[in-house]
Short mmCIF file of C-alpha atoms in Angstrom, two decimals:
data_model
loop_
_atom_site.label_atom_id
_atom_site.label_comp_id
_atom_site.label_asym_id
_atom_site.label_seq_id
_atom_site.Cartn_x
_atom_site.Cartn_y
_atom_site.Cartn_z
CA MET A 1 0.05 -0.01 0.09
CA ALA A 2 1.37 3.36 -1.18
CA TYR A 3 1.42 5.96 1.47
CA ASN A 4 0.69 9.68 0.63
CA LEU A 5 2.03 12.12 2.84
CA ASN A 6 -0.63 14.60 3.69
CA PHE A 7 0.22 18.08 5.11
CA ASP A 8 -3.53 19.67 4.71
CA TRP A 9 -3.87 19.90 8.45
CA LEU A 10 -0.80 22.28 8.46
CA SER A 11 -2.87 25.40 7.83
CA GLN A 12 -4.85 24.75 11.37
CA ALA A 13 -1.74 23.88 13.23
CA ALA A 14 0.19 27.15 12.87
CA GLU A 15 -1.23 28.37 15.92
CA PRO A 16 -0.76 25.49 18.29
CA ILE A 17 2.58 25.07 17.03
CA ALA A 18 3.77 28.87 17.62
CA ARG A 19 2.13 28.61 21.11
CA GLY A 20 4.09 25.33 21.91
CA ALA A 21 7.22 26.99 20.43
CA VAL A 22 6.60 30.10 22.78
CA ALA A 23 6.20 27.85 25.71
CA THR A 24 9.37 25.84 24.99
CA VAL A 25 11.36 29.02 24.61
CA GLY A 26 9.72 30.35 27.76
CA LEU A 27 10.90 27.28 29.70
CA ILE A 28 14.40 27.14 28.37
CA ALA A 29 14.78 30.90 29.00
CA VAL A 30 13.80 30.77 32.72
CA THR A 31 15.87 27.56 33.22
CA ALA A 32 18.90 29.12 31.47
CA VAL A 33 18.91 32.08 33.79
CA LEU A 34 17.92 30.31 37.04
CA GLY A 35 20.36 27.21 35.89
CA THR A 36 23.36 29.65 35.34
CA ALA A 37 22.98 31.27 38.42
CA CYS A 38 22.80 28.17 40.39
CA SER A 39 25.57 26.83 38.52
CA ILE A 40 27.96 29.63 39.70
CA LEU A 41 26.73 29.21 43.34
CA GLY A 42 27.49 25.38 42.85
CA ALA A 43 30.88 26.03 41.40
CA ALA A 44 31.71 28.42 43.97
CA ALA A 45 30.60 25.61 46.64
CA VAL A 46 32.55 22.91 44.94
CA ARG A 47 35.84 24.89 44.88
CA SER A 48 35.19 26.33 48.35
CA ARG A 49 37.42 25.76 51.51
CA SER A 50 34.40 23.90 53.28
CA PRO A 51 34.63 20.07 53.01
CA LEU A 52 31.06 19.90 54.06
CA LEU A 53 29.84 22.28 51.26
CA ARG A 54 32.08 20.51 48.60
CA ARG A 55 30.69 17.08 49.62
CA ALA A 56 27.16 18.06 49.54
CA VAL A 57 27.27 19.90 46.28
CA GLY A 58 29.54 17.24 44.79
CA SER A 59 26.86 14.26 45.75
CA TYR A 60 24.11 16.49 44.28
CA VAL A 61 26.07 16.89 40.87
CA GLU A 62 27.02 13.15 40.69
CA LEU A 63 23.38 12.04 41.70
CA ILE A 64 22.03 14.29 38.64
CA ARG A 65 24.54 13.57 36.18
CA ASN A 66 24.11 9.94 36.57
CA THR A 67 20.28 9.55 36.21
CA PRO A 68 18.10 10.17 33.43
CA PHE A 69 16.22 13.62 33.33
CA LEU A 70 12.86 11.82 32.67
CA LEU A 71 13.33 10.22 36.08
CA GLN A 72 14.22 13.23 37.88
CA LEU A 73 11.16 14.93 36.36
CA PHE A 74 8.79 12.01 37.51
CA PHE A 75 10.07 11.96 40.77
CA ILE A 76 9.36 15.60 41.38
CA PHE A 77 6.05 15.46 39.60
CA PHE A 78 4.78 12.02 40.98
CA GLY A 79 6.93 11.48 43.95
CA LEU A 80 6.99 14.65 45.72
CA PRO A 81 3.19 14.63 46.29
CA SER A 82 3.26 11.75 48.54
CA LEU A 83 5.48 14.10 50.73
CA GLY A 84 2.53 16.47 50.76
CA LEU A 85 4.26 18.81 48.11
CA ARG A 86 1.91 19.25 44.92
CA LEU A 87 3.53 21.12 42.17
CA ASP A 88 1.98 22.76 39.20
CA PRO A 89 3.23 20.87 35.91
CA ALA A 90 5.01 24.07 34.68
CA ILE A 91 6.70 24.60 38.09
CA ALA A 92 7.60 21.20 38.26
CA ALA A 93 9.30 21.19 34.80
CA THR A 94 11.05 24.18 35.52
CA LEU A 95 12.31 22.96 38.84
CA ALA A 96 13.57 19.61 37.21
CA MET A 97 15.15 21.40 34.40
CA THR A 98 16.79 23.90 36.48
CA ILE A 99 18.19 21.22 38.67
CA ASN A 100 19.39 19.09 35.84
CA LEU A 101 21.26 22.06 34.15
CA SER A 102 22.74 23.52 37.29
CA ALA A 103 24.33 19.94 37.85
CA TYR A 104 26.02 20.03 34.46
CA GLY A 105 26.59 23.77 34.74
CA THR A 106 28.44 23.31 38.23
CA GLU A 107 31.09 21.18 36.54
CA ILE A 108 31.38 23.47 33.61
CA VAL A 109 31.68 26.77 35.75
CA ALA A 110 34.01 24.75 38.05
CA ALA A 111 36.41 23.74 35.21
CA GLY A 112 36.25 27.52 34.28
CA LEU A 113 37.27 28.39 37.65
CA ASP A 114 40.28 25.97 37.44
CA ALA A 115 41.35 27.77 34.06
CA VAL A 116 42.03 31.13 35.88
CA PRO A 117 45.62 31.25 36.73
CA ASN A 118 46.20 31.41 40.60
CA GLY A 119 48.37 34.68 40.07
CA GLN A 120 44.98 36.57 39.01
CA LYS A 121 43.71 35.71 42.63
CA GLU A 122 46.75 36.71 44.41
CA ALA A 123 46.71 40.05 42.52
CA GLY A 124 43.34 40.79 43.51
CA ARG A 125 44.17 40.06 47.03
CA ALA A 126 47.22 42.25 46.80
CA LEU A 127 45.08 45.07 45.58
CA GLY A 128 43.27 44.56 48.93
CA LEU A 129 40.04 43.15 47.76
CA ARG A 130 38.05 40.86 49.97
CA SER A 131 37.97 37.10 48.62
CA ALA A 132 34.10 37.60 47.49
CA GLN A 133 35.20 40.49 45.58
CA VAL A 134 38.26 38.74 44.14
CA PHE A 135 35.74 35.88 43.01
CA ILE A 136 33.09 38.14 41.61
CA LYS A 137 35.31 40.89 39.88
CA ILE A 138 38.19 39.07 38.71
CA VAL A 139 37.94 35.15 38.58
CA LEU A 140 34.27 34.69 37.65
CA PRO A 141 34.31 36.99 34.67
CA GLN A 142 37.45 35.13 33.30
CA ALA A 143 35.85 31.81 34.00
CA LEU A 144 32.73 32.68 32.18
CA LYS A 145 34.68 33.69 29.21
CA VAL A 146 36.54 30.24 28.95
CA ILE A 147 33.31 27.98 29.62
CA PHE A 148 30.59 30.08 27.35
CA PRO A 149 30.77 27.64 24.56
CA ALA A 150 30.28 24.80 26.75
CA LEU A 151 27.62 26.26 28.83
CA GLN A 152 25.95 27.33 25.67
CA SER A 153 25.88 23.88 24.35
CA GLN A 154 24.36 22.49 27.53
CA ILE A 155 21.62 25.00 27.60
CA ILE A 156 20.58 23.72 23.91
CA ILE A 157 20.85 20.18 24.93
CA MET A 158 18.47 20.93 28.01
CA MET A 159 16.10 22.62 25.51
CA LEU A 160 16.10 19.39 23.45
CA GLU A 161 15.69 17.37 26.46
CA SER A 162 12.79 19.70 27.51
CA ALA A 163 10.59 17.78 25.05
CA ALA A 164 10.14 15.19 27.77
CA VAL A 165 8.01 17.54 29.97
CA SER A 166 5.08 16.96 27.61
CA GLN A 167 4.84 13.65 29.50
CA ILE A 168 3.62 15.62 32.64
CA SER A 169 1.24 17.48 30.48
CA VAL A 170 3.17 20.88 30.05
CA ARG A 171 1.78 22.62 27.29
CA GLU A 172 4.89 22.85 25.26
CA LEU A 173 6.02 21.99 21.70
CA THR A 174 5.88 18.27 22.16
CA TYR A 175 2.68 18.42 24.07
CA GLU A 176 1.00 20.45 21.13
CA ALA A 177 2.40 17.90 18.78
CA ASP A 178 0.81 15.03 20.56
CA MET A 179 -2.57 16.97 20.38
CA LEU A 180 -2.23 17.70 16.85
CA GLN A 181 -1.37 14.02 16.03
CA ALA A 182 -4.39 12.85 17.88
CA ARG A 183 -6.76 15.17 15.96
CA SER A 184 -5.16 14.87 12.52
CA PHE A 185 -4.13 11.13 12.65
CA ARG A 186 -1.18 12.25 10.65
CA ALA A 187 1.53 11.15 13.24
CA PHE A 188 4.46 11.02 11.06
CA GLU A 189 3.80 14.46 9.48
CA THR A 190 3.22 16.13 12.78
CA TYR A 191 6.23 15.05 14.24
CA PHE A 192 8.24 15.75 11.14
CA ILE A 193 7.11 19.51 11.22
CA ILE A 194 7.69 19.60 14.98
CA THR A 195 11.02 18.16 14.60
CA MET A 196 11.98 21.03 12.24
CA VAL A 197 10.69 23.39 14.46
CA TYR A 198 13.02 22.30 17.14
CA LEU A 199 15.89 22.30 14.57
CA ALA A 200 15.01 25.94 13.73
CA LEU A 201 14.77 26.73 17.43
CA SER A 202 18.18 25.29 18.52
CA PHE A 203 19.74 26.81 15.39
CA CYS A 204 18.31 30.24 16.48
CA LEU A 205 19.18 29.76 20.28
CA ARG A 206 22.85 28.85 19.21
CA ARG A 207 23.11 32.15 17.20
CA LEU A 208 21.48 34.30 19.98
CA LEU A 209 23.47 32.91 22.67
CA GLY A 210 26.63 33.36 20.49
CA PHE A 211 25.90 36.80 19.75
CA THR A 212 25.02 37.89 23.19
CA GLY A 213 28.13 35.94 24.57
CA ARG A 214 30.45 37.58 22.14
CA LYS A 215 28.89 41.03 22.93
CA TYR A 216 28.76 41.17 26.57
CA LEU A 217 31.09 38.37 27.68
CA ILE A 218 33.76 37.59 25.05
CA GLY A 219 34.19 41.18 23.87
CA ALA A 220 34.09 42.49 27.43
CA ALA A 221 37.56 43.40 28.89
CA PRO A 222 38.18 41.14 31.99
CA MET B 1 -5.59 -5.00 43.63
CA MET B 2 -2.31 -6.88 44.16
CA ASP B 3 0.05 -6.25 47.05
CA PHE B 4 3.62 -5.47 46.38
CA THR B 5 6.46 -6.05 48.93
CA PHE B 6 9.43 -4.15 48.76
CA TRP B 7 11.02 -7.15 47.27
CA ASP B 8 8.56 -7.49 44.93
CA ILE B 9 9.11 -4.26 43.42
CA LEU B 10 12.95 -4.47 43.46
CA ARG B 11 12.67 -7.73 41.66
CA ASN B 12 10.32 -6.54 39.11
CA LEU B 13 12.80 -3.52 38.36
CA LEU B 14 15.81 -5.47 38.41
CA LEU B 15 14.22 -7.67 35.51
CA ALA B 16 13.40 -4.50 33.64
CA THR B 17 16.91 -3.31 34.10
CA ARG B 18 18.32 -6.17 31.68
CA TRP B 19 16.21 -4.49 28.91
CA THR B 20 17.91 -1.06 29.56
CA ILE B 21 21.22 -2.63 29.50
CA LEU B 22 20.63 -4.58 26.51
CA LEU B 23 19.27 -1.56 24.50
CA SER B 24 22.31 0.44 25.45
CA ILE B 25 24.58 -2.30 24.20
CA VAL B 26 22.84 -2.54 21.06
CA ALA B 27 22.45 1.14 20.41
CA PHE B 28 26.15 1.43 21.39
CA ILE B 29 27.23 -1.14 18.91
CA GLY B 30 24.89 -0.07 16.32
CA GLY B 31 25.95 3.56 16.74
CA GLY B 32 29.66 2.67 16.75
CA ILE B 33 29.18 1.01 13.30
CA VAL B 34 26.92 3.59 11.76
CA GLY B 35 29.03 6.38 13.25
CA MET B 36 32.19 4.93 11.73
CA ALA B 37 30.58 5.40 8.48
CA ILE B 38 29.41 8.86 9.08
CA LEU B 39 32.95 9.62 10.61
CA LEU B 40 34.55 8.59 7.22
CA ALA B 41 32.09 10.55 5.31
CA ARG B 42 32.80 13.67 7.57
CA VAL B 43 36.48 13.74 7.12
CA SER B 44 36.45 12.63 3.31
CA ALA B 45 37.96 14.70 0.59
CA ARG B 46 34.82 14.79 -1.31
CA HIS B 47 32.92 18.01 -0.56
CA TRP B 48 29.11 16.53 -1.09
CA LEU B 49 30.25 13.59 1.50
CA ARG B 50 31.54 15.97 4.12
CA ARG B 51 28.46 18.23 3.66
CA PHE B 52 26.12 15.21 3.99
CA ALA B 53 27.68 14.00 7.16
CA GLU B 54 27.69 17.67 8.42
CA LEU B 55 23.93 17.87 7.95
CA TYR B 56 23.32 14.23 9.40
CA ILE B 57 25.14 15.26 12.54
CA GLY B 58 23.40 18.66 12.84
CA LEU B 59 19.83 17.02 12.50
CA PHE B 60 20.46 14.38 15.06
CA GLN B 61 22.36 16.87 17.47
CA GLY B 62 19.62 19.54 16.93
CA THR B 63 16.45 17.97 17.40
CA PRO B 64 15.20 16.13 20.50
CA LEU B 65 15.84 12.08 20.79
CA LEU B 66 11.82 12.11 21.69
CA MET B 67 11.15 13.44 18.20
CA GLN B 68 13.68 11.21 16.53
CA LEU B 69 11.79 8.10 18.35
CA PHE B 70 8.45 9.34 17.51
CA LEU B 71 9.54 9.63 13.59
CA VAL B 72 11.05 6.19 13.43
CA PHE B 73 8.38 4.72 15.41
CA PHE B 74 5.49 6.17 13.22
CA GLY B 75 7.59 6.67 10.03
CA LEU B 76 8.84 3.25 9.22
CA PRO B 77 5.16 1.78 9.12
CA LEU B 78 4.22 4.17 6.47
CA ILE B 79 7.02 2.59 4.12
CA GLY B 80 5.79 -0.77 4.71
CA PHE B 81 7.71 -2.02 7.91
CA ARG B 82 5.84 -3.33 10.69
CA ILE B 83 7.76 -2.01 13.87
CA GLU B 84 7.51 -2.88 17.62
CA PRO B 85 8.73 -0.45 20.10
CA TRP B 86 11.79 -2.51 20.55
CA SER B 87 13.26 -2.11 17.08
CA ALA B 88 12.10 1.28 16.99
CA ALA B 89 13.85 2.18 20.09
CA ALA B 90 17.02 0.18 19.04
CA LEU B 91 17.08 1.95 15.53
CA ALA B 92 16.48 5.61 16.65
CA LEU B 93 19.08 5.21 19.45
CA THR B 94 21.56 3.61 17.00
CA LEU B 95 21.02 6.70 14.68
CA CYS B 96 21.37 9.37 17.40
CA ALA B 97 24.35 7.51 19.00
CA SER B 98 26.07 7.45 15.49
CA ALA B 99 25.86 11.34 15.17
CA TYR B 100 27.55 11.85 18.57
CA LEU B 101 30.06 9.18 18.17
CA ALA B 102 30.98 10.44 14.65
CA GLU B 103 31.54 13.85 16.10
CA ILE B 104 33.39 12.87 18.97
CA TRP B 105 35.82 10.76 16.71
CA ARG B 106 36.05 13.59 14.23
CA GLY B 107 37.41 15.74 17.00
CA GLY B 108 40.08 12.97 17.44
CA VAL B 109 40.80 12.94 13.73
CA GLU B 110 41.36 16.97 13.75
CA ALA B 111 43.40 16.88 16.81
CA LEU B 112 46.02 14.79 15.22
CA PRO B 113 49.01 16.88 13.89
CA LYS B 114 49.05 17.22 10.02
CA GLY B 115 52.52 15.68 10.03
CA GLN B 116 50.58 12.15 10.70
CA TRP B 117 48.79 12.40 7.28
CA ASP B 118 52.14 13.55 5.52
CA ALA B 119 54.00 10.63 7.15
CA ALA B 120 51.31 8.13 6.14
CA LYS B 121 51.41 9.42 2.66
CA SER B 122 55.00 9.46 2.52
CA LEU B 123 55.17 5.78 3.63
CA GLY B 124 53.32 5.05 0.41
CA LEU B 125 50.01 4.20 1.84
CA HIS B 126 46.58 4.76 0.05
CA TYR B 127 43.94 6.62 1.59
CA PRO B 128 42.17 3.43 3.25
CA ASN B 129 45.34 2.43 4.81
CA GLN B 130 46.37 5.61 5.96
CA MET B 131 43.05 5.78 7.81
CA ARG B 132 43.11 2.25 8.91
CA LEU B 133 46.57 2.21 10.22
CA VAL B 134 47.54 5.70 11.21
CA ILE B 135 44.89 7.92 11.59
CA LEU B 136 41.91 6.09 13.18
CA PRO B 137 43.89 4.14 15.79
CA GLN B 138 45.27 7.27 17.20
CA ALA B 139 41.99 9.13 16.87
CA PHE B 140 40.09 6.42 18.78
CA ALA B 141 42.99 6.37 21.41
CA ILE B 142 42.66 9.91 22.25
CA THR B 143 38.90 9.96 22.36
CA ARG B 144 38.22 7.17 24.75
CA ALA B 145 37.41 9.36 27.60
CA PRO B 146 34.60 11.23 25.68
CA VAL B 147 33.26 8.10 24.07
CA VAL B 148 32.85 6.30 27.54
CA GLY B 149 31.08 9.63 28.79
CA TYR B 150 28.70 9.56 25.86
CA LEU B 151 27.98 6.08 26.63
CA VAL B 152 26.58 7.44 30.36
CA GLN B 153 24.43 9.79 28.19
CA LEU B 154 23.10 6.94 26.15
CA VAL B 155 22.28 4.71 29.03
CA LYS B 156 20.20 7.55 30.34
CA SER B 157 18.66 8.26 27.11
CA THR B 158 17.21 4.83 26.75
CA ALA B 159 14.71 5.94 29.62
CA LEU B 160 12.89 8.21 26.87
CA THR B 161 12.09 4.78 24.74
CA SER B 162 9.41 4.17 27.65
CA ILE B 163 7.28 6.92 26.08
CA ILE B 164 6.99 4.87 22.67
CA GLY B 165 6.16 1.85 24.97
CA PHE B 166 9.38 -0.17 25.22
CA ASP B 167 9.33 -1.87 28.45
CA GLU B 168 12.44 -1.02 29.91
CA LEU B 169 13.40 0.22 33.36
CA MET B 170 11.45 3.50 33.27
CA ARG B 171 8.23 2.22 31.79
CA THR B 172 8.21 -0.65 34.33
CA SER B 173 8.92 1.70 37.17
CA ASN B 174 5.75 3.96 35.98
CA ALA B 175 3.73 1.03 36.00
CA ILE B 176 4.69 -0.29 39.39
CA ALA B 177 4.42 3.38 40.77
CA ASN B 178 1.00 3.41 39.65
CA ALA B 179 -0.04 0.11 41.13
CA THR B 180 1.52 0.65 44.47
CA PHE B 181 0.87 4.20 45.17
CA GLU B 182 4.51 4.28 46.15
CA PRO B 183 5.99 6.73 43.75
CA LEU B 184 8.73 7.74 45.99
CA THR B 185 10.13 4.25 46.80
CA VAL B 186 9.90 3.25 43.14
CA TYR B 187 11.40 6.27 41.52
CA GLY B 188 14.01 6.23 44.38
CA LEU B 189 14.89 2.67 43.63
CA VAL B 190 15.06 3.26 39.83
CA GLY B 191 17.34 6.40 40.30
CA LEU B 192 19.53 4.03 42.44
CA ILE B 193 19.86 1.49 39.76
CA TYR B 194 20.44 4.11 37.01
CA PHE B 195 23.12 5.45 39.26
CA VAL B 196 24.83 2.13 39.84
CA ILE B 197 24.92 1.61 36.11
CA CYS B 198 26.14 5.11 35.26
CA ARG B 199 28.55 5.97 37.97
CA PRO B 200 31.22 3.42 37.44
CA LEU B 201 31.26 4.50 33.70
CA THR B 202 31.50 8.14 34.77
CA LEU B 203 34.44 7.34 36.86
CA TYR B 204 35.89 5.22 34.48
CA ALA B 205 35.74 8.12 31.83
CA ARG B 206 37.23 10.58 34.34
CA HIS B 207 39.88 8.20 34.84
CA LEU B 208 40.65 7.88 31.26
CA GLN B 209 40.61 11.58 31.10
CA LEU B 210 43.32 11.94 33.68
CA VAL B 211 45.37 9.29 32.05
CA GLY B 212 45.25 11.18 28.91
CA GLN B 213 46.12 14.56 30.37
CA ALA B 214 49.24 12.92 32.22
CA ARG B 215 50.60 11.65 28.97
#
């Protein structure tokens, strides 16, 4: 039996697809900001002088990096309610994504901190800056410059993994795709179009992050 | 309703784990074989081959694995193949892994000094032998750490195949969580199982990286 591809449904699908894409972009935007902030805190903790802090954050990183994102999502959304903590799907998804991104981000930022020569810290202290000031004004900007490409890739990977949050009915791109294919009975065509939308999103996100990174991070004098 | 003891839960989860492990192994081997072909195209002298490999890698690294799973699962029946979740999962993961492995190995090939190519040429080797005897063994050797690191990603991404209905660890855990009303215990145990599989690989990758840096 020959199969004819049929894209007639597409004219009515533009709106849900756009809605889903906006939701996906919104999720990753919030996650990227929160995740980067947490990564910086995490990296500061992992490279701090307190063994307790190093241990605690180190275990968190290992735990998250060695378990699937889908499991983390289900643990938060289906598991936490039995402890009395019921979260809205969008909140649960943002939380899971932030937790996941922060674990990878912590390792990335920590590697960046290692890449800053010790002399920079000593110079900062010699200038009479306190250690918090040395970290924020001298070490961190240089570290971020080094690790920006890796962080950018990790954010894009997280956006692609966010397709899984449709499983807890967050109304993002994959969720809209599921709805569309249920209505049009054109599963392959629907998922094909949505895949292309994701491809465009990851392409644009890479360009956007690269542009902002160059403008505000790489171009800026340390 | 059936009553599950803790041991029932654990036993069922462990039984499902073999599918997770089997799928990971199949996808890793398949991905390695297809990835080799993509790698050869990616570093070939022919422009259109390089372009094709670039597009292939860009496509699989730029779209969610979940979409790739759906496309294989819903796409193959359209061209006349009946497909169960198991083959769809194995095929999609193989394709995805091949793109990542090809890209990792390309990094290895490009990290080699140009002199290696010249030396191979001056020994009178033809292109296939330059590749087989000189370039690829070195490229594989220096990319061992990222390859093992990718294996961890691969094991974790098998969890997504539960969504197209492949009965591995994640899908089994959902079923058990629904039946027992003990999601915390079940997902906690599942996390532990994934951790026990992945953590040694992570440590091994880190070890390989340190050894590589020390050389």
